[in-house]
């Protein structure tokens, strides 16, 4: 087992680095965490998989850069839920600490990559809306599918690179530096840098959405004064306002779900965490799954295009069931059963 400098409040662990971070002390806590992770994780995978299917099965939807970014968000949430649930339950509920430092950092890198990609996808979506509202006449020239795919490629490569830095050597075991009180083998300086990266992303998203909402209010005021005018411009304005409100709801849910975790991470850098606060952090981490589970629900309720695509899928499924019930084989079976009766 790899060992390194343990947190100051975990000296009672006798140097067993992994066991120092297994903070769930009672069976009730483990069962509660298991139920939350199982419920949120399963719903998250199902809902986001449905979102991806609706986007990429509809030619009209998948061609739009906005939905490419939403698809990236859904993919990131799927990966986050699978990697997070498996590694979190394996560590905190089943107390499996036999894997090496490299395996643990690889799992942690997967979770960090997924969350960073999720937040970065929201940033690209915010920038997409920013360009659409601030420069509507040039939007199609500026935001092409090629540029959207290029931006997504840069996004994922950057997130993977940043998340893999501890695995590549920026950890407290290699550097013999101060370890985080929340994550095994993670250097405090790396955690500080990752938090700064996340705060920059949040700041850019908030700035972009502030401008989007300001312009959206102007569009609403314009449409109220020109209700008699009907045209493509007003239709596009309504779509921009609707999508802006939808993405603001996504951002609000993101902040509410992740703020407790981020606050405790920041606090752990400047002060010592008690065992109770570390248990609180473990439970607050499940809010990340809740965020990933709620996002697709917001899309289904707020996006008319995705909702229409969902209705078409259900209509097609019902027609197939009806056709199967009315097939000759089903009719002959029905007749034979009636004769026997």
mmCIF file of C-alpha atoms in Angstrom:
data_model
loop_
_atom_site.group_PDB
_atom_site.id
_atom_site.type_symbol
_atom_site.label_atom_id
_atom_site.label_comp_id
_atom_site.label_asym_id
_atom_site.label_seq_id
_atom_site.Cartn_x
_atom_site.Cartn_y
_atom_site.Cartn_z
ATOM 1 C CA UNK A 1 0.000 0.000 0.000
ATOM 2 C CA UNK A 2 1.271 3.454 -0.919
ATOM 3 C CA UNK A 3 1.617 5.732 2.083
ATOM 4 C CA UNK A 4 2.318 9.418 2.407
ATOM 5 C CA UNK A 5 1.728 12.263 4.790
ATOM 6 C CA UNK A 6 -1.763 11.862 6.275
ATOM 7 C CA UNK A 7 -4.087 14.733 7.258
ATOM 8 C CA UNK A 8 -3.462 16.279 10.654
ATOM 9 C CA UNK A 9 -6.843 15.223 12.029
ATOM 10 C CA UNK A 10 -6.347 11.639 10.854
ATOM 11 C CA UNK A 11 -3.255 10.744 12.854
ATOM 12 C CA UNK A 12 -5.253 8.126 14.736
ATOM 13 C CA UNK A 13 -5.308 5.988 11.582
ATOM 14 C CA UNK A 14 -1.759 4.812 12.256
ATOM 15 C CA UNK A 15 -0.500 5.796 8.818
ATOM 16 C CA UNK A 16 -3.043 3.769 6.813
ATOM 17 C CA UNK A 17 -3.794 6.532 4.363
ATOM 18 C CA UNK A 18 -6.863 5.032 2.679
ATOM 19 C CA UNK A 19 -8.692 4.084 5.885
ATOM 20 C CA UNK A 20 -8.267 7.621 7.206
ATOM 21 C CA UNK A 21 -10.794 8.811 4.610
ATOM 22 C CA UNK A 22 -13.480 6.175 5.247
ATOM 23 C CA UNK A 23 -15.603 8.523 7.331
ATOM 24 C CA UNK A 24 -18.945 6.660 7.351
ATOM 25 C CA UNK A 25 -18.921 5.089 10.805
ATOM 26 C CA UNK A 26 -22.379 3.509 11.106
ATOM 27 C CA UNK A 27 -24.305 1.006 9.029
ATOM 28 C CA UNK A 28 -27.225 3.429 8.754
ATOM 29 C CA UNK A 29 -24.982 6.012 7.087
ATOM 30 C CA UNK A 30 -23.679 3.461 4.600
ATOM 31 C CA UNK A 31 -27.188 2.250 3.745
ATOM 32 C CA UNK A 32 -28.395 5.830 3.277
ATOM 33 C CA UNK A 33 -25.484 6.667 0.981
ATOM 34 C CA UNK A 34 -26.030 3.434 -0.941
ATOM 35 C CA UNK A 35 -29.729 4.184 -1.509
ATOM 36 C CA UNK A 36 -29.065 7.783 -2.598
ATOM 37 C CA UNK A 37 -26.274 6.800 -4.981
ATOM 38 C CA UNK A 38 -28.240 3.904 -6.423
ATOM 39 C CA UNK A 39 -31.394 5.970 -6.989
ATOM 40 C CA UNK A 40 -29.740 9.137 -8.301
ATOM 41 C CA UNK A 41 -27.163 7.244 -10.367
ATOM 42 C CA UNK A 42 -29.703 4.973 -12.076
ATOM 43 C CA UNK A 43 -32.075 7.833 -12.902
ATOM 44 C CA UNK A 44 -29.176 9.982 -14.110
ATOM 45 C CA UNK A 45 -27.914 7.351 -16.553
ATOM 46 C CA UNK A 46 -31.414 6.641 -17.881
ATOM 47 C CA UNK A 47 -32.458 10.287 -18.305
ATOM 48 C CA UNK A 48 -29.214 11.515 -19.855
ATOM 49 C CA UNK A 49 -29.073 8.507 -22.182
ATOM 50 C CA UNK A 50 -32.572 9.434 -23.323
ATOM 51 C CA UNK A 51 -31.430 13.023 -23.941
ATOM 52 C CA UNK A 52 -28.501 11.806 -26.048
ATOM 53 C CA UNK A 53 -30.799 9.518 -28.043
ATOM 54 C CA UNK A 54 -33.296 12.329 -28.678
ATOM 55 C CA UNK A 55 -30.531 14.663 -29.850
ATOM 56 C CA UNK A 56 -28.610 12.329 -32.145
ATOM 57 C CA UNK A 57 -31.667 10.516 -33.535
ATOM 58 C CA UNK A 58 -33.159 13.787 -34.798
ATOM 59 C CA UNK A 59 -31.260 15.236 -37.801
ATOM 60 C CA UNK A 60 -32.728 18.695 -37.286
ATOM 61 C CA UNK A 61 -31.673 18.839 -33.640
ATOM 62 C CA UNK A 62 -28.183 17.344 -33.833
ATOM 63 C CA UNK A 63 -27.136 19.859 -36.487
ATOM 64 C CA UNK A 64 -27.552 22.771 -34.073
ATOM 65 C CA UNK A 65 -24.460 23.695 -32.012
ATOM 66 C CA UNK A 66 -26.636 24.437 -28.972
ATOM 67 C CA UNK A 67 -27.737 20.813 -28.766
ATOM 68 C CA UNK A 68 -24.240 19.511 -29.431
ATOM 69 C CA UNK A 69 -23.185 21.300 -26.232
ATOM 70 C CA UNK A 70 -26.211 19.926 -24.389
ATOM 71 C CA UNK A 71 -25.276 16.470 -25.652
ATOM 72 C CA UNK A 72 -21.769 16.959 -24.278
ATOM 73 C CA UNK A 73 -23.309 17.909 -20.936
ATOM 74 C CA UNK A 74 -25.458 14.773 -20.946
ATOM 75 C CA UNK A 75 -22.456 12.579 -21.810
ATOM 76 C CA UNK A 76 -20.409 14.141 -19.002
ATOM 77 C CA UNK A 77 -23.253 13.532 -16.533
ATOM 78 C CA UNK A 78 -23.523 9.887 -17.592
ATOM 79 C CA UNK A 79 -19.801 9.300 -17.113
ATOM 80 C CA UNK A 80 -19.818 11.167 -13.798
ATOM 81 C CA UNK A 81 -22.703 9.114 -12.436
ATOM 82 C CA UNK A 82 -21.199 5.765 -13.432
ATOM 83 C CA UNK A 83 -17.646 6.487 -12.249
ATOM 84 C CA UNK A 84 -18.739 8.351 -9.126
ATOM 85 C CA UNK A 85 -21.268 5.749 -7.938
ATOM 86 C CA UNK A 86 -18.949 2.796 -8.523
ATOM 87 C CA UNK A 87 -15.877 4.360 -6.890
ATOM 88 C CA UNK A 88 -17.805 6.101 -4.087
ATOM 89 C CA UNK A 89 -19.738 3.006 -3.001
ATOM 90 C CA UNK A 90 -16.684 0.782 -3.340
ATOM 91 C CA UNK A 91 -14.675 3.088 -1.084
ATOM 92 C CA UNK A 92 -17.121 4.484 1.489
ATOM 93 C CA UNK A 93 -19.741 1.717 1.717
ATOM 94 C CA UNK A 94 -17.807 -1.490 1.035
ATOM 95 C CA UNK A 95 -14.531 -0.061 2.444
ATOM 96 C CA UNK A 96 -12.387 -1.521 -0.321
ATOM 97 C CA UNK A 97 -8.906 -0.052 0.169
ATOM 98 C CA UNK A 98 -6.807 -2.763 -1.431
ATOM 99 C CA UNK A 99 -6.266 -0.945 -4.728
ATOM 100 C CA UNK A 100 -3.143 1.054 -5.405
ATOM 101 C CA UNK A 101 -2.587 4.796 -5.346
ATOM 102 C CA UNK A 102 -2.584 4.874 -9.159
ATOM 103 C CA UNK A 103 -5.982 3.141 -9.386
ATOM 104 C CA UNK A 104 -7.536 5.520 -6.880
ATOM 105 C CA UNK A 105 -6.149 8.605 -8.628
ATOM 106 C CA UNK A 106 -7.401 7.235 -11.952
ATOM 107 C CA UNK A 107 -10.917 6.936 -10.511
ATOM 108 C CA UNK A 108 -10.708 10.407 -8.999
ATOM 109 C CA UNK A 109 -9.458 11.752 -12.318
ATOM 110 C CA UNK A 110 -12.492 10.265 -14.047
ATOM 111 C CA UNK A 111 -14.866 12.004 -11.651
ATOM 112 C CA UNK A 112 -12.979 15.312 -11.972
ATOM 113 C CA UNK A 113 -12.944 15.035 -15.761
ATOM 114 C CA UNK A 114 -16.686 14.425 -15.915
ATOM 115 C CA UNK A 115 -17.606 17.300 -13.626
ATOM 116 C CA UNK A 116 -15.181 19.702 -15.286
ATOM 117 C CA UNK A 117 -16.529 18.702 -18.711
ATOM 118 C CA UNK A 118 -20.093 19.179 -17.472
ATOM 119 C CA UNK A 119 -19.346 22.682 -16.246
ATOM 120 C CA UNK A 120 -17.320 23.507 -19.368
ATOM 121 C CA UNK A 121 -20.213 22.331 -21.550
ATOM 122 C CA UNK A 122 -22.459 24.764 -19.707
ATOM 123 C CA UNK A 123 -19.906 27.474 -20.411
ATOM 124 C CA UNK A 124 -19.924 26.710 -24.140
ATOM 125 C CA UNK A 125 -23.716 26.739 -24.101
ATOM 126 C CA UNK A 126 -23.687 30.086 -22.328
ATOM 127 C CA UNK A 127 -21.268 31.492 -24.912
ATOM 128 C CA UNK A 128 -23.459 30.085 -27.678
ATOM 129 C CA UNK A 129 -26.489 31.917 -26.267
ATOM 130 C CA UNK A 130 -24.367 35.035 -25.727
ATOM 131 C CA UNK A 131 -23.399 35.129 -29.416
ATOM 132 C CA UNK A 132 -26.919 34.258 -30.544
ATOM 133 C CA UNK A 133 -28.471 37.175 -28.672
ATOM 134 C CA UNK A 134 -25.699 39.765 -28.936
ATOM 135 C CA UNK A 135 -24.915 39.154 -32.654
ATOM 136 C CA UNK A 136 -27.964 37.399 -34.127
ATOM 137 C CA UNK A 137 -27.256 38.385 -37.746
ATOM 138 C CA UNK A 138 -23.782 36.791 -37.616
ATOM 139 C CA UNK A 139 -24.645 33.794 -35.439
ATOM 140 C CA UNK A 140 -24.741 31.162 -38.191
ATOM 141 C CA UNK A 141 -21.408 32.364 -39.567
ATOM 142 C CA UNK A 142 -19.703 32.480 -36.175
ATOM 143 C CA UNK A 143 -21.148 29.315 -34.625
ATOM 144 C CA UNK A 144 -20.772 26.523 -37.175
ATOM 145 C CA UNK A 145 -20.904 22.791 -36.506
ATOM 146 C CA UNK A 146 -17.181 22.493 -37.268
ATOM 147 C CA UNK A 147 -16.317 25.153 -34.695
ATOM 148 C CA UNK A 148 -18.684 23.548 -32.194
ATOM 149 C CA UNK A 149 -17.007 20.136 -32.550
ATOM 150 C CA UNK A 150 -13.565 21.776 -32.329
ATOM 151 C CA UNK A 151 -14.566 23.577 -29.125
ATOM 152 C CA UNK A 152 -15.868 20.329 -27.646
ATOM 153 C CA UNK A 153 -12.637 18.548 -28.542
ATOM 154 C CA UNK A 154 -10.532 21.237 -26.860
ATOM 155 C CA UNK A 155 -12.881 21.148 -23.865
ATOM 156 C CA UNK A 156 -12.559 17.418 -23.229
ATOM 157 C CA UNK A 157 -8.792 17.307 -23.826
ATOM 158 C CA UNK A 158 -8.274 20.185 -21.375
ATOM 159 C CA UNK A 159 -10.491 18.583 -18.724
ATOM 160 C CA UNK A 160 -8.774 15.203 -19.054
ATOM 161 C CA UNK A 161 -5.324 16.809 -18.829
ATOM 162 C CA UNK A 162 -6.135 18.810 -15.697
ATOM 163 C CA UNK A 163 -7.846 15.859 -14.000
ATOM 164 C CA UNK A 164 -4.916 13.504 -14.698
ATOM 165 C CA UNK A 165 -2.216 15.763 -13.209
ATOM 166 C CA UNK A 166 -2.274 13.951 -9.804
ATOM 167 C CA UNK A 167 -1.868 10.622 -11.597
ATOM 168 C CA UNK A 168 1.030 12.038 -13.611
ATOM 169 C CA UNK A 169 2.920 13.066 -10.474
ATOM 170 C CA UNK A 170 1.276 16.130 -8.912
ATOM 171 C CA UNK A 171 0.307 14.361 -5.688
ATOM 172 C CA UNK A 172 1.453 14.636 -2.105
ATOM 173 C CA UNK A 173 3.187 11.241 -2.152
ATOM 174 C CA UNK A 174 5.583 12.137 -4.961
ATOM 175 C CA UNK A 175 6.092 15.730 -3.818
ATOM 176 C CA UNK A 176 6.106 14.855 -0.087
ATOM 177 C CA UNK A 177 3.800 17.822 0.498
ATOM 178 C CA UNK A 178 0.663 18.445 2.541
ATOM 179 C CA UNK A 179 -2.199 16.118 1.621
ATOM 180 C CA UNK A 180 -5.843 17.100 1.345
ATOM 181 C CA UNK A 181 -8.128 16.217 4.234
ATOM 182 C CA UNK A 182 -10.892 15.162 1.839
ATOM 183 C CA UNK A 183 -9.121 13.096 -0.846
ATOM 184 C CA UNK A 184 -6.334 10.523 -0.434
ATOM 185 C CA UNK A 185 -2.996 11.328 -2.122
ATOM 186 C CA UNK A 186 -4.260 14.696 -3.424
ATOM 187 C CA UNK A 187 -1.927 17.644 -2.920
ATOM 188 C CA UNK A 188 -3.471 20.749 -1.314
ATOM 189 C CA UNK A 189 -1.890 22.976 -3.959
ATOM 190 C CA UNK A 190 -3.454 20.917 -6.748
ATOM 191 C CA UNK A 191 -6.846 21.094 -5.049
ATOM 192 C CA UNK A 192 -6.461 24.875 -4.775
ATOM 193 C CA UNK A 193 -5.589 25.125 -8.469
ATOM 194 C CA UNK A 194 -8.537 22.929 -9.485
ATOM 195 C CA UNK A 195 -10.901 25.032 -7.377
ATOM 196 C CA UNK A 196 -9.575 28.205 -9.042
ATOM 197 C CA UNK A 197 -10.221 26.622 -12.448
ATOM 198 C CA UNK A 198 -13.798 25.795 -11.430
ATOM 199 C CA UNK A 199 -14.371 29.310 -10.031
ATOM 200 C CA UNK A 200 -13.147 30.857 -13.295
ATOM 201 C CA UNK A 201 -15.595 28.691 -15.240
ATOM 202 C CA UNK A 202 -18.445 29.664 -12.922
ATOM 203 C CA UNK A 203 -17.522 33.335 -13.177
ATOM 204 C CA UNK A 204 -17.533 33.231 -16.991
ATOM 205 C CA UNK A 205 -20.862 31.413 -17.029
ATOM 206 C CA UNK A 206 -22.464 33.904 -14.652
ATOM 207 C CA UNK A 207 -21.165 36.841 -16.707
ATOM 208 C CA UNK A 208 -22.441 35.333 -19.964
ATOM 209 C CA UNK A 209 -25.859 34.562 -18.506
ATOM 210 C CA UNK A 210 -26.136 38.016 -16.960
ATOM 211 C CA UNK A 211 -25.746 39.487 -20.439
ATOM 212 C CA UNK A 212 -28.135 36.902 -21.920
ATOM 213 C CA UNK A 213 -30.834 37.730 -19.376
ATOM 214 C CA UNK A 214 -30.374 41.454 -19.923
ATOM 215 C CA UNK A 215 -30.812 41.056 -23.673
ATOM 216 C CA UNK A 216 -33.690 38.634 -23.131
ATOM 217 C CA UNK A 217 -35.538 41.255 -21.107
ATOM 218 C CA UNK A 218 -35.008 43.707 -23.949
ATOM 219 C CA UNK A 219 -36.433 41.163 -26.394
ATOM 220 C CA UNK A 220 -39.478 40.604 -24.204
ATOM 221 C CA UNK A 221 -40.091 44.352 -23.993
ATOM 222 C CA UNK A 222 -39.718 44.638 -27.762
ATOM 223 C CA UNK A 223 -42.200 41.835 -28.429
ATOM 224 C CA UNK A 224 -44.748 43.373 -26.047
ATOM 225 C CA UNK A 225 -44.609 46.631 -28.001
ATOM 226 C CA UNK A 226 -44.849 44.879 -31.389
ATOM 227 C CA UNK A 227 -47.331 42.083 -30.720
ATOM 228 C CA UNK A 228 -48.900 42.525 -34.132
ATOM 229 C CA UNK A 229 -45.644 41.735 -35.903
ATOM 230 C CA UNK A 230 -45.143 38.089 -36.700
ATOM 231 C CA UNK A 231 -42.007 36.882 -38.394
ATOM 232 C CA UNK A 232 -38.830 34.883 -38.175
ATOM 233 C CA UNK A 233 -37.108 37.505 -36.058
ATOM 234 C CA UNK A 234 -39.745 37.422 -33.317
ATOM 235 C CA UNK A 235 -39.851 33.626 -33.471
ATOM 236 C CA UNK A 236 -36.076 33.467 -32.996
ATOM 237 C CA UNK A 237 -36.332 35.952 -30.121
ATOM 238 C CA UNK A 238 -38.878 33.754 -28.377
ATOM 239 C CA UNK A 239 -36.627 30.730 -28.825
ATOM 240 C CA UNK A 240 -33.624 32.638 -27.466
ATOM 241 C CA UNK A 241 -35.572 33.810 -24.428
ATOM 242 C CA UNK A 242 -36.930 30.308 -23.750
ATOM 243 C CA UNK A 243 -33.526 28.640 -24.089
ATOM 244 C CA UNK A 244 -31.866 31.336 -21.980
ATOM 245 C CA UNK A 245 -34.369 30.759 -19.170
ATOM 246 C CA UNK A 246 -33.866 27.012 -19.450
ATOM 247 C CA UNK A 247 -30.094 27.259 -19.173
ATOM 248 C CA UNK A 248 -30.346 29.685 -16.249
ATOM 249 C CA UNK A 249 -32.443 27.058 -14.464
ATOM 250 C CA UNK A 250 -29.704 24.499 -15.205
ATOM 251 C CA UNK A 251 -27.077 26.864 -13.812
ATOM 252 C CA UNK A 252 -29.151 27.584 -10.681
ATOM 253 C CA UNK A 253 -29.497 23.866 -9.985
ATOM 254 C CA UNK A 254 -25.762 23.406 -10.588
ATOM 255 C CA UNK A 255 -24.823 26.113 -8.070
ATOM 256 C CA UNK A 256 -27.273 24.867 -5.433
ATOM 257 C CA UNK A 257 -26.056 21.269 -5.737
ATOM 258 C CA UNK A 258 -22.329 21.987 -5.882
ATOM 259 C CA UNK A 259 -21.964 24.973 -3.520
ATOM 260 C CA UNK A 260 -21.874 22.834 -0.309
ATOM 261 C CA UNK A 261 -19.137 20.624 -1.768
ATOM 262 C CA UNK A 262 -17.080 23.552 -3.048
ATOM 263 C CA UNK A 263 -17.417 25.453 0.242
ATOM 264 C CA UNK A 264 -16.148 22.450 2.225
ATOM 265 C CA UNK A 265 -13.273 21.971 -0.241
ATOM 266 C CA UNK A 266 -12.223 25.589 0.182
ATOM 267 C CA UNK A 267 -12.562 25.366 3.952
ATOM 268 C CA UNK A 268 -10.399 22.218 4.043
ATOM 269 C CA UNK A 269 -7.529 24.141 2.429
ATOM 270 C CA UNK A 270 -7.458 26.878 5.070
ATOM 271 C CA UNK A 271 -8.597 24.962 8.146
ATOM 272 C CA UNK A 272 -8.984 21.527 9.649
ATOM 273 C CA UNK A 273 -12.158 19.539 9.143
ATOM 274 C CA UNK A 274 -13.735 17.565 11.953
ATOM 275 C CA UNK A 275 -14.927 14.002 11.395
ATOM 276 C CA UNK A 276 -18.507 15.312 11.386
ATOM 277 C CA UNK A 277 -17.771 17.797 8.586
ATOM 278 C CA UNK A 278 -16.057 15.090 6.554
ATOM 279 C CA UNK A 279 -19.198 12.961 6.904
ATOM 280 C CA UNK A 280 -21.268 15.957 5.798
ATOM 281 C CA UNK A 281 -18.989 16.273 2.770
ATOM 282 C CA UNK A 282 -19.614 12.626 1.864
ATOM 283 C CA UNK A 283 -23.392 13.150 1.922
ATOM 284 C CA UNK A 284 -23.163 16.492 0.081
ATOM 285 C CA UNK A 285 -21.230 14.735 -2.680
ATOM 286 C CA UNK A 286 -24.419 12.861 -3.604
ATOM 287 C CA UNK A 287 -25.964 16.229 -4.539
ATOM 288 C CA UNK A 288 -23.725 16.119 -7.607
ATOM 289 C CA UNK A 289 -25.731 13.119 -8.808
ATOM 290 C CA UNK A 290 -28.951 14.988 -8.061
ATOM 291 C CA UNK A 291 -27.762 17.827 -10.280
ATOM 292 C CA UNK A 292 -27.013 15.422 -13.129
ATOM 293 C CA UNK A 293 -30.432 13.809 -12.652
ATOM 294 C CA UNK A 294 -32.375 17.093 -12.699
ATOM 295 C CA UNK A 295 -30.762 18.560 -15.847
ATOM 296 C CA UNK A 296 -32.539 16.240 -18.340
ATOM 297 C CA UNK A 297 -35.891 16.906 -16.624
ATOM 298 C CA UNK A 298 -35.366 20.622 -17.211
ATOM 299 C CA UNK A 299 -34.631 19.967 -20.898
ATOM 300 C CA UNK A 300 -37.769 17.851 -21.325
ATOM 301 C CA UNK A 301 -39.974 20.470 -19.697
ATOM 302 C CA UNK A 302 -38.412 23.578 -21.251
ATOM 303 C CA UNK A 303 -37.147 22.592 -24.711
ATOM 304 C CA UNK A 304 -39.989 22.350 -27.211
ATOM 305 C CA UNK A 305 -37.779 20.592 -29.767
ATOM 306 C CA UNK A 306 -36.630 17.877 -27.365
ATOM 307 C CA UNK A 307 -40.134 17.486 -25.986
ATOM 308 C CA UNK A 308 -41.541 17.117 -29.510
ATOM 309 C CA UNK A 309 -38.853 14.556 -30.310
ATOM 310 C CA UNK A 310 -39.756 12.659 -27.126
ATOM 311 C CA UNK A 311 -43.422 12.638 -28.140
ATOM 312 C CA UNK A 312 -42.503 11.269 -31.558
ATOM 313 C CA UNK A 313 -40.488 8.472 -29.961
ATOM 314 C CA UNK A 314 -43.378 7.494 -27.695
ATOM 315 C CA UNK A 315 -45.849 7.712 -30.591
ATOM 316 C CA UNK A 316 -43.621 5.442 -32.708
ATOM 317 C CA UNK A 317 -43.311 3.006 -29.795
ATOM 318 C CA UNK A 318 -47.103 2.918 -29.317
ATOM 319 C CA UNK A 319 -47.658 2.308 -33.036
ATOM 320 C CA UNK A 320 -45.227 -0.613 -32.943
ATOM 321 C CA UNK A 321 -47.049 -2.126 -29.964
ATOM 322 C CA UNK A 322 -50.384 -1.657 -31.665
ATOM 323 C CA UNK A 323 -49.083 -3.225 -34.891
ATOM 324 C CA UNK A 324 -47.732 -6.191 -32.922
ATOM 325 C CA UNK A 325 -51.081 -6.702 -31.241
ATOM 326 C CA UNK A 326 -52.934 -6.542 -34.583
ATOM 327 C CA UNK A 327 -50.534 -8.860 -36.443
ATOM 328 C CA UNK A 328 -51.952 -12.063 -38.047
ATOM 329 C CA UNK A 329 -50.159 -14.274 -35.544
ATOM 330 C CA UNK A 330 -51.634 -12.380 -32.610
ATOM 331 C CA UNK A 331 -55.095 -12.525 -34.251
ATOM 332 C CA UNK A 332 -54.828 -16.274 -34.898
ATOM 333 C CA UNK A 333 -53.713 -16.901 -31.336
ATOM 334 C CA UNK A 334 -56.669 -14.871 -30.128
ATOM 335 C CA UNK A 335 -59.071 -16.922 -32.282
ATOM 336 C CA UNK A 336 -57.588 -20.243 -31.178
ATOM 337 C CA UNK A 337 -57.859 -19.255 -27.531
ATOM 338 C CA UNK A 338 -61.488 -18.230 -28.125
ATOM 339 C CA UNK A 339 -62.293 -21.621 -29.763
ATOM 340 C CA UNK A 340 -60.693 -23.498 -26.877
ATOM 341 C CA UNK A 341 -62.757 -21.465 -24.460
#
